[in-house]
PDB file of C-alpha atoms in Angstrom:
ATOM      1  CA  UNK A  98      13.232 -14.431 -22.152  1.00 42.00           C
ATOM      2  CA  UNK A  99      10.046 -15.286 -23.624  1.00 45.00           C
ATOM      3  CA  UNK A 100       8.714 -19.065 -22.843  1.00 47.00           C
ATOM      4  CA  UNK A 101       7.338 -21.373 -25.468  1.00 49.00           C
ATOM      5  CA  UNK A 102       3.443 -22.791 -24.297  1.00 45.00           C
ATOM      6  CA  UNK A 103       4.210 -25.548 -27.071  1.00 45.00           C
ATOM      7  CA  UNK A 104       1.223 -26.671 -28.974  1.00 46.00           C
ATOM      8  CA  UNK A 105      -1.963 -25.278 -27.748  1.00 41.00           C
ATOM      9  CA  UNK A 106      -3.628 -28.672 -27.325  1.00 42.00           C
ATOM     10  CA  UNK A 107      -1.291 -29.285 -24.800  1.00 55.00           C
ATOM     11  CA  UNK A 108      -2.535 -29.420 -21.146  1.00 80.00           C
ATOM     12  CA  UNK A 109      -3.594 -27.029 -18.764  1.00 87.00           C
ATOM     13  CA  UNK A 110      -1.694 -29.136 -16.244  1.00 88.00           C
ATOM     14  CA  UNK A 111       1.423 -29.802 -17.862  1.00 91.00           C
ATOM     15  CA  UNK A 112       1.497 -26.152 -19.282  1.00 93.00           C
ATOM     16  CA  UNK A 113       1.394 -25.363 -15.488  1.00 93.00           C
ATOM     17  CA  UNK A 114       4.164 -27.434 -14.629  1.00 92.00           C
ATOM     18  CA  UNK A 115       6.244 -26.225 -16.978  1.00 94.00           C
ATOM     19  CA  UNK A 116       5.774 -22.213 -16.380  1.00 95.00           C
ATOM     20  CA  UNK A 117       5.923 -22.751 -12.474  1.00 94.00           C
ATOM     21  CA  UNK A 118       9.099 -24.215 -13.114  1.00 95.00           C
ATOM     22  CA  UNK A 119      10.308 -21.180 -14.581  1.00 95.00           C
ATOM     23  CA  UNK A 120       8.874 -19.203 -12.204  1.00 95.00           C
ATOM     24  CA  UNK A 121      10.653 -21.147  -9.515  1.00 95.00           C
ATOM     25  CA  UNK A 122      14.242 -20.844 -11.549  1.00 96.00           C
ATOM     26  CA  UNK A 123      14.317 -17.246 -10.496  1.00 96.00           C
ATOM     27  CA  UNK A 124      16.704 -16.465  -7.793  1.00 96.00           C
ATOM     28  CA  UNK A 125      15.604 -14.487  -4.374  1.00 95.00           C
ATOM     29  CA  UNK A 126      17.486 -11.234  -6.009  1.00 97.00           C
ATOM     30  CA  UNK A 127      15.680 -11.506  -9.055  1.00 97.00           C
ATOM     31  CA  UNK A 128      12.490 -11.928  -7.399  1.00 96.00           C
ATOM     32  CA  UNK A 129      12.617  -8.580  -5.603  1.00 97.00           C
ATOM     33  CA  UNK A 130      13.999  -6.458  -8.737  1.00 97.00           C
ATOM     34  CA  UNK A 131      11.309  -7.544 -10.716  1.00 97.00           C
ATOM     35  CA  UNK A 132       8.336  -7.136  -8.281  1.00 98.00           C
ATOM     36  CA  UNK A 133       9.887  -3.278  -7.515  1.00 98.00           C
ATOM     37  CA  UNK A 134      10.124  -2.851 -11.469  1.00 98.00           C
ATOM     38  CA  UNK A 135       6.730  -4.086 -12.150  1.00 98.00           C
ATOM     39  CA  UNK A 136       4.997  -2.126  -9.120  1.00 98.00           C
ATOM     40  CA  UNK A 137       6.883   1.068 -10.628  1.00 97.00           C
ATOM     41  CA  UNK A 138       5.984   0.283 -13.864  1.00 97.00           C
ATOM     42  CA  UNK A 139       2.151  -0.643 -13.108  1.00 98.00           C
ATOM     43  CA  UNK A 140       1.673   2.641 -11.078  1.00 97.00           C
ATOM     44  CA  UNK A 141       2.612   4.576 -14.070  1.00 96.00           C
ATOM     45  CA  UNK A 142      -0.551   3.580 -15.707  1.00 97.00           C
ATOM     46  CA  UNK A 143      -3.321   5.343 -16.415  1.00 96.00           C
ATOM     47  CA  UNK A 144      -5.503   2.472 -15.096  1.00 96.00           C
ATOM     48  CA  UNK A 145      -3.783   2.236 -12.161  1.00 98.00           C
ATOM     49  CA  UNK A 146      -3.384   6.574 -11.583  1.00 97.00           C
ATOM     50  CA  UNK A 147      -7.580   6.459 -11.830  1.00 97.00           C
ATOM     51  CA  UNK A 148      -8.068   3.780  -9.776  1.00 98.00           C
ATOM     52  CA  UNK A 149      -9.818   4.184  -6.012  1.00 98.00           C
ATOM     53  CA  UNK A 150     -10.137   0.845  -4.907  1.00 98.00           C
ATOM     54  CA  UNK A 151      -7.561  -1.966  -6.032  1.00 98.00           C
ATOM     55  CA  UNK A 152      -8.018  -5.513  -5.634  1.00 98.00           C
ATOM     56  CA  UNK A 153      -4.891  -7.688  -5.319  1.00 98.00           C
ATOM     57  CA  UNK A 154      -3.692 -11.008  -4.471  1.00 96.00           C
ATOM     58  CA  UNK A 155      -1.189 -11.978  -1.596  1.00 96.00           C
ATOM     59  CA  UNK A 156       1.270 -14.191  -2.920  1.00 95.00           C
ATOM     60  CA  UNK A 157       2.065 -18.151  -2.569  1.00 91.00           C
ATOM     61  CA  UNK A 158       4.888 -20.005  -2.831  1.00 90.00           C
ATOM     62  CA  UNK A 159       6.898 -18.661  -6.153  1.00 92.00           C
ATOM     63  CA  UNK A 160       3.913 -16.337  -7.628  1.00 95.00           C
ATOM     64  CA  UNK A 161       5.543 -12.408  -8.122  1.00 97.00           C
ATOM     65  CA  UNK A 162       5.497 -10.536  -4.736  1.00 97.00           C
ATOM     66  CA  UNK A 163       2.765  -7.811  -4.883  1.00 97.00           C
ATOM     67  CA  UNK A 164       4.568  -5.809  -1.635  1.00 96.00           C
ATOM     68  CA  UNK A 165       5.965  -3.093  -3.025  1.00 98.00           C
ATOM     69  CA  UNK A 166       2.457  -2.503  -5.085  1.00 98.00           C
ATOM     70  CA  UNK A 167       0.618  -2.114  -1.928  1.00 97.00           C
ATOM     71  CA  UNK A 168       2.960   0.255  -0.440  1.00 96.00           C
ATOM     72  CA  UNK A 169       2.867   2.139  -3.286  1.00 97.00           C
ATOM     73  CA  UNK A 170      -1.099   1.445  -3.393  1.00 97.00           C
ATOM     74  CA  UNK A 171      -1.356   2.998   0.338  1.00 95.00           C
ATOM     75  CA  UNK A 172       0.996   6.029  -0.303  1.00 95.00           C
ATOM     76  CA  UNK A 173      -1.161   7.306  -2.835  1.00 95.00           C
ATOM     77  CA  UNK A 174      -4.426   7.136  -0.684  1.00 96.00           C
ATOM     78  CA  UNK A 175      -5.890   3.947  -2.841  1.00 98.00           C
ATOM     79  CA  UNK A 176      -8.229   1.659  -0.733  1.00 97.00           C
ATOM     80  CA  UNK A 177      -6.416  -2.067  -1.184  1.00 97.00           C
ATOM     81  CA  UNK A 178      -8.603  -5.434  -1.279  1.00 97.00           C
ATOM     82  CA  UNK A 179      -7.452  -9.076  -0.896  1.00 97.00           C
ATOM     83  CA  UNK A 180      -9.282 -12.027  -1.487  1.00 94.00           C
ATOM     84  CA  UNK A 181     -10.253 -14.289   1.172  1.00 92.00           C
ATOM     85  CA  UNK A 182     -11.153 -17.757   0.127  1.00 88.00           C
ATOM     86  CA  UNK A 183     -14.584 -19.181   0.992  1.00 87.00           C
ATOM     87  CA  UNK A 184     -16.796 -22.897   0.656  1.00 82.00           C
ATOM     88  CA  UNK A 185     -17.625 -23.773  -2.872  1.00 78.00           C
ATOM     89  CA  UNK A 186     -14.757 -22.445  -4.303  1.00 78.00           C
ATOM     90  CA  UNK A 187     -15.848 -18.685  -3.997  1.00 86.00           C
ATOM     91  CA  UNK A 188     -13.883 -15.521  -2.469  1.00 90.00           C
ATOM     92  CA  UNK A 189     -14.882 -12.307  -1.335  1.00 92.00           C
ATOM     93  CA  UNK A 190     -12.421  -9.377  -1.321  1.00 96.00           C
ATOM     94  CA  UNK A 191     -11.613  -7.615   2.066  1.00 95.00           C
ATOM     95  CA  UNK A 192     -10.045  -4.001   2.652  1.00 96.00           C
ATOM     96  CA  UNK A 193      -6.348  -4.554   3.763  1.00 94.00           C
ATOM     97  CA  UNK A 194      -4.985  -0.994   5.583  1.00 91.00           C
ATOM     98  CA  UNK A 195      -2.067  -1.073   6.994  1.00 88.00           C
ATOM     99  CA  UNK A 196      -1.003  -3.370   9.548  1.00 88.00           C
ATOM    100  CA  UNK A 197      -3.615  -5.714   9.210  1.00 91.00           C
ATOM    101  CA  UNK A 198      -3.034  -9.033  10.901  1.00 91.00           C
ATOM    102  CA  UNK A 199      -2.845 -12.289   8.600  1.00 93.00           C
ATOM    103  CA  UNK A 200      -3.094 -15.737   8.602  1.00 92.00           C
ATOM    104  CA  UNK A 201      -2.446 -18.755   6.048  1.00 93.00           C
ATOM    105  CA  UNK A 202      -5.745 -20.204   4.906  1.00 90.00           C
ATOM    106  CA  UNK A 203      -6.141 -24.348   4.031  1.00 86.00           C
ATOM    107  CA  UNK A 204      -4.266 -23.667   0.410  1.00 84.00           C
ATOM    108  CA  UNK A 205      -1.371 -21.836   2.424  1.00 87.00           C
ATOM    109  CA  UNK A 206      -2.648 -18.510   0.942  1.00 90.00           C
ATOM    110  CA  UNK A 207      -2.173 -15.424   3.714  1.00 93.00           C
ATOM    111  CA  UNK A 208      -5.236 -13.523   4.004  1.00 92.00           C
ATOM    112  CA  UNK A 209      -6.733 -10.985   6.802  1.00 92.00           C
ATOM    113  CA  UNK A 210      -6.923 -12.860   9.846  1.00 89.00           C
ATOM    114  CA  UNK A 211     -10.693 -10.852  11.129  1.00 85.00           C
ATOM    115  CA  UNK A 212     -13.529 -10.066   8.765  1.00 82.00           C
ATOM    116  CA  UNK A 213     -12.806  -6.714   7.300  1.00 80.00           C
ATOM    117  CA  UNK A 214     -14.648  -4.596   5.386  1.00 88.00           C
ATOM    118  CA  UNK A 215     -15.989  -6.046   2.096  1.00 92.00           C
ATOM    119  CA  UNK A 216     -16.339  -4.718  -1.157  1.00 92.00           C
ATOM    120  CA  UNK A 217     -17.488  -6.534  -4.745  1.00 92.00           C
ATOM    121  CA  UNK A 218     -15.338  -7.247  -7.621  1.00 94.00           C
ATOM    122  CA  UNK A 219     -17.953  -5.297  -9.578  1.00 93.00           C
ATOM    123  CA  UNK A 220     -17.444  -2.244  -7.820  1.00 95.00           C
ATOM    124  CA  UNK A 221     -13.475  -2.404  -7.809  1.00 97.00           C
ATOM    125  CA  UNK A 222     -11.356   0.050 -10.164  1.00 97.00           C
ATOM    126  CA  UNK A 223      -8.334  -2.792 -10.680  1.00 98.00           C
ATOM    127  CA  UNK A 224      -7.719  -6.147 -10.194  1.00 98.00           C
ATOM    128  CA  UNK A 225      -4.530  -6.629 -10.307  1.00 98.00           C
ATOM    129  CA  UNK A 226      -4.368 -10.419 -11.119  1.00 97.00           C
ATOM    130  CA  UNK A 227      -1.744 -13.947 -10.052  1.00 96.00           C
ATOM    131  CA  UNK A 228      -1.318 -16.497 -12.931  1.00 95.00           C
ATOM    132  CA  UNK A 229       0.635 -18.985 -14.403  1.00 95.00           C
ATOM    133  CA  UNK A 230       0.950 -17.947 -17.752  1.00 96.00           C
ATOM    134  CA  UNK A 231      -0.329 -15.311 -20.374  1.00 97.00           C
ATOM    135  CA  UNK A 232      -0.421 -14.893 -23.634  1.00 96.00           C
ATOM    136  CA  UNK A 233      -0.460 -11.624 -26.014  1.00 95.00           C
ATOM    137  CA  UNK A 234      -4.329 -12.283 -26.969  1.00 94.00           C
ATOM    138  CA  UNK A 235      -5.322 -11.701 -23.266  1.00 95.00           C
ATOM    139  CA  UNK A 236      -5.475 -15.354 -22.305  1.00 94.00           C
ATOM    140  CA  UNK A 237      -4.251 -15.804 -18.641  1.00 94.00           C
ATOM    141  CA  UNK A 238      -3.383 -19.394 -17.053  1.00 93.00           C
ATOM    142  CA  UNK A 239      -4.482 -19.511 -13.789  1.00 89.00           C
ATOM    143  CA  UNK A 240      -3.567 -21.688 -10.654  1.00 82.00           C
ATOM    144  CA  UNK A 241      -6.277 -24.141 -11.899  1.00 79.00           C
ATOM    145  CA  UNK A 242      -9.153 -23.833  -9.102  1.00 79.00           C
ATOM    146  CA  UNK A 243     -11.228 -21.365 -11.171  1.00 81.00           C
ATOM    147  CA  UNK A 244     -11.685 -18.811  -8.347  1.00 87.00           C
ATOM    148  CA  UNK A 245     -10.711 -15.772 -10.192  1.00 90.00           C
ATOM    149  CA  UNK A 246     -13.115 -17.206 -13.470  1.00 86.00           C
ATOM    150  CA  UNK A 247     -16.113 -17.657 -11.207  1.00 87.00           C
ATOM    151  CA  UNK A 248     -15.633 -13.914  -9.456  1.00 90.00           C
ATOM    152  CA  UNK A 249     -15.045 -12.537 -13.010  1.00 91.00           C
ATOM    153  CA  UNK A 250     -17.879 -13.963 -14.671  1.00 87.00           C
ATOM    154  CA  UNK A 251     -19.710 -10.630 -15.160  1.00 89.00           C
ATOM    155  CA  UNK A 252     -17.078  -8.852 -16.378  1.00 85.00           C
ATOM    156  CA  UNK A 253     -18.355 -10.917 -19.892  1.00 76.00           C
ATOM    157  CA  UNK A 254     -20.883  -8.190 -19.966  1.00 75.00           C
ATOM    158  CA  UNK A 255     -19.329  -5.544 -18.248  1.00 80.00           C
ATOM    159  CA  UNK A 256     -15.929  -3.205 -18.941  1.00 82.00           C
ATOM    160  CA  UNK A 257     -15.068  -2.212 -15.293  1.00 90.00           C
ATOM    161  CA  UNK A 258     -13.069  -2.947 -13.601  1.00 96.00           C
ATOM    162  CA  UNK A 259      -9.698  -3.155 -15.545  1.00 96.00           C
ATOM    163  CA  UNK A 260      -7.999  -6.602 -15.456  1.00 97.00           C
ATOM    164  CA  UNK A 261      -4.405  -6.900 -15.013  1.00 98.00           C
ATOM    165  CA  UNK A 262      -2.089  -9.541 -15.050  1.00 98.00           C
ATOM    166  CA  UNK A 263       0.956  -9.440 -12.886  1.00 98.00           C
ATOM    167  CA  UNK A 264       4.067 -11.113 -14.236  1.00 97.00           C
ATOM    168  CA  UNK A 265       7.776 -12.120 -14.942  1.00 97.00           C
ATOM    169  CA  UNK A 266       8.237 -11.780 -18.098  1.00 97.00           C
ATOM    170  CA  UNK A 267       9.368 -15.369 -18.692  1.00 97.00           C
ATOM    171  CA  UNK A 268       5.792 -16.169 -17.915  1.00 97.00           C
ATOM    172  CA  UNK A 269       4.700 -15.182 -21.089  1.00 97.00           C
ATOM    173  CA  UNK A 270       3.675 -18.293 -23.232  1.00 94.00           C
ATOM    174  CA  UNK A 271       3.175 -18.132 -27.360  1.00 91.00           C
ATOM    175  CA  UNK A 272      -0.447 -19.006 -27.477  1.00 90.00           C
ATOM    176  CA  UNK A 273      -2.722 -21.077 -24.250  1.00 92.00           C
ATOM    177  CA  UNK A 274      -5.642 -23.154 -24.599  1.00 87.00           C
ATOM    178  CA  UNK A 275      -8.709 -20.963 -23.723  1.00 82.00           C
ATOM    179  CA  UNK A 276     -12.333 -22.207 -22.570  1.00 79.00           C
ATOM    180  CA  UNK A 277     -15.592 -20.605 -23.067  1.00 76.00           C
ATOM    181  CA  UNK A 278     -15.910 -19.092 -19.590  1.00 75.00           C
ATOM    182  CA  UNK A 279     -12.195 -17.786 -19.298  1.00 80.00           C
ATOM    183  CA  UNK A 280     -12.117 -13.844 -18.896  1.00 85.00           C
ATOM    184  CA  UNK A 281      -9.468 -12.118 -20.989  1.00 91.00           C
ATOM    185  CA  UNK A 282      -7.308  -9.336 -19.522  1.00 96.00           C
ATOM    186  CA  UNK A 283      -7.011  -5.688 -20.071  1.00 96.00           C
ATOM    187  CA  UNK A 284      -3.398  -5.685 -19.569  1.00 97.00           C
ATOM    188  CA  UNK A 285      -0.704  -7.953 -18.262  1.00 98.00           C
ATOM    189  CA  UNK A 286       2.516  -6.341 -16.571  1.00 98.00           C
ATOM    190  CA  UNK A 287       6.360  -7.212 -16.425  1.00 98.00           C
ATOM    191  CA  UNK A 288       9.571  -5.983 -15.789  1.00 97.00           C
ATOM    192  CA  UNK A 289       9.839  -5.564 -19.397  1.00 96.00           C
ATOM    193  CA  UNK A 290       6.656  -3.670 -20.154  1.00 96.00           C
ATOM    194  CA  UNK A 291       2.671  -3.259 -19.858  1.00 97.00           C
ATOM    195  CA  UNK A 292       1.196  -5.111 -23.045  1.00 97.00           C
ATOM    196  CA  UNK A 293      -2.211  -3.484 -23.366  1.00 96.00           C
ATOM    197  CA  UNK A 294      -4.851  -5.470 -24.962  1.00 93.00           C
ATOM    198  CA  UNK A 295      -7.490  -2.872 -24.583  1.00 84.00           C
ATOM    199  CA  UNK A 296      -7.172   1.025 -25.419  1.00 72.00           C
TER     200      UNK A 296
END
């Protein structure tokens, strides 16, 4: 099922309401097909077969489980990095091997527990991206604190590292509202497919 984003004037809160709404509709079954068909189906990428060092989020309340794409991130040798949220509405991105110990930060967002190894968005491969909604131009809706914009900013000038949106499908919105300083994505994947906006 492909959502409606309405008229494109339409608020970036209300637009939000809506699509978590429909992300929340999903049943626990659901939930983990989809994340194992879009981990599958993103590892079959060429971006994702290249890449060294992935960058991912760990997931809050409803957002798509990214589990099953670090497992299959670790199998295949790849260094994985999570954000970890700091003052000012920044994040850096820590190395997350195996059996790292986490904790829930002030939003109620897991992240590593100890300081960890650190490396730059800049010098990632993939970032493998949470939203609220996307569109087919590249636009991606975001939780609204502008964390992932603000880390991003270079990419404006810059083509690495690949941007990808991770999804259900019904997350996918007709057209959003996009500001000046929003960074477009490569790609966005589903259970349904990898849309490509970049060759």
């Amino acid at each position: 099922m492909t959502a409606l984003a309405g008229d494109t004037s339409s608020s970036k809160t209300q637009l939000r309401r809506e699509f978590r709404q429909l992300r929340s509709s999903l049943s626990p079954a659901q939930r983990r097909r989809a994340a194992a068909r879009i981990a599958l189906r993103l590892s079959q990428a060429p971006c994702f077969r290249r890449a060294r060092y992935v960058a991912i989020y760990l997931p809050c309340g409803s957002e798509l489980d990214t589990a099953p794409l670090q497992r299959l991130c670790l199998a295949q040798g790849k260094q994985v990095y999570v954000p970890k949220m700091l003052e000012g509405s920044r994040m850096r991105f820590e190395h997350l091997p195996a059996g790292t110990t986490l904790r829930r930060n002030q939003h109620g967002i897991a992240e590593p527990a100890n300081r960890r190894l650190q490396r730059t968005l800049r010098r990632m491969d993939l970032v493998v991206l949470p939203l609220t909604a996307f569109d087919l131009q590249g636009h991606r809706l975001g939780a609204g604190g502008g964390y992932y914009d603000r880390a991003l900013a270079f990419r404006r000038s810059f083509r690495k590292p690949w941007l990808v949106g991770y999804a259900y499908a019904l997350q996918q919105a007709v057209a959003l509202p996009a500001e000046s300083w929003d960074v477009r994505l490569d790609a966005v994947v589903t259970e349904r497919r990898l849309h490509l906006f970049r060759p």
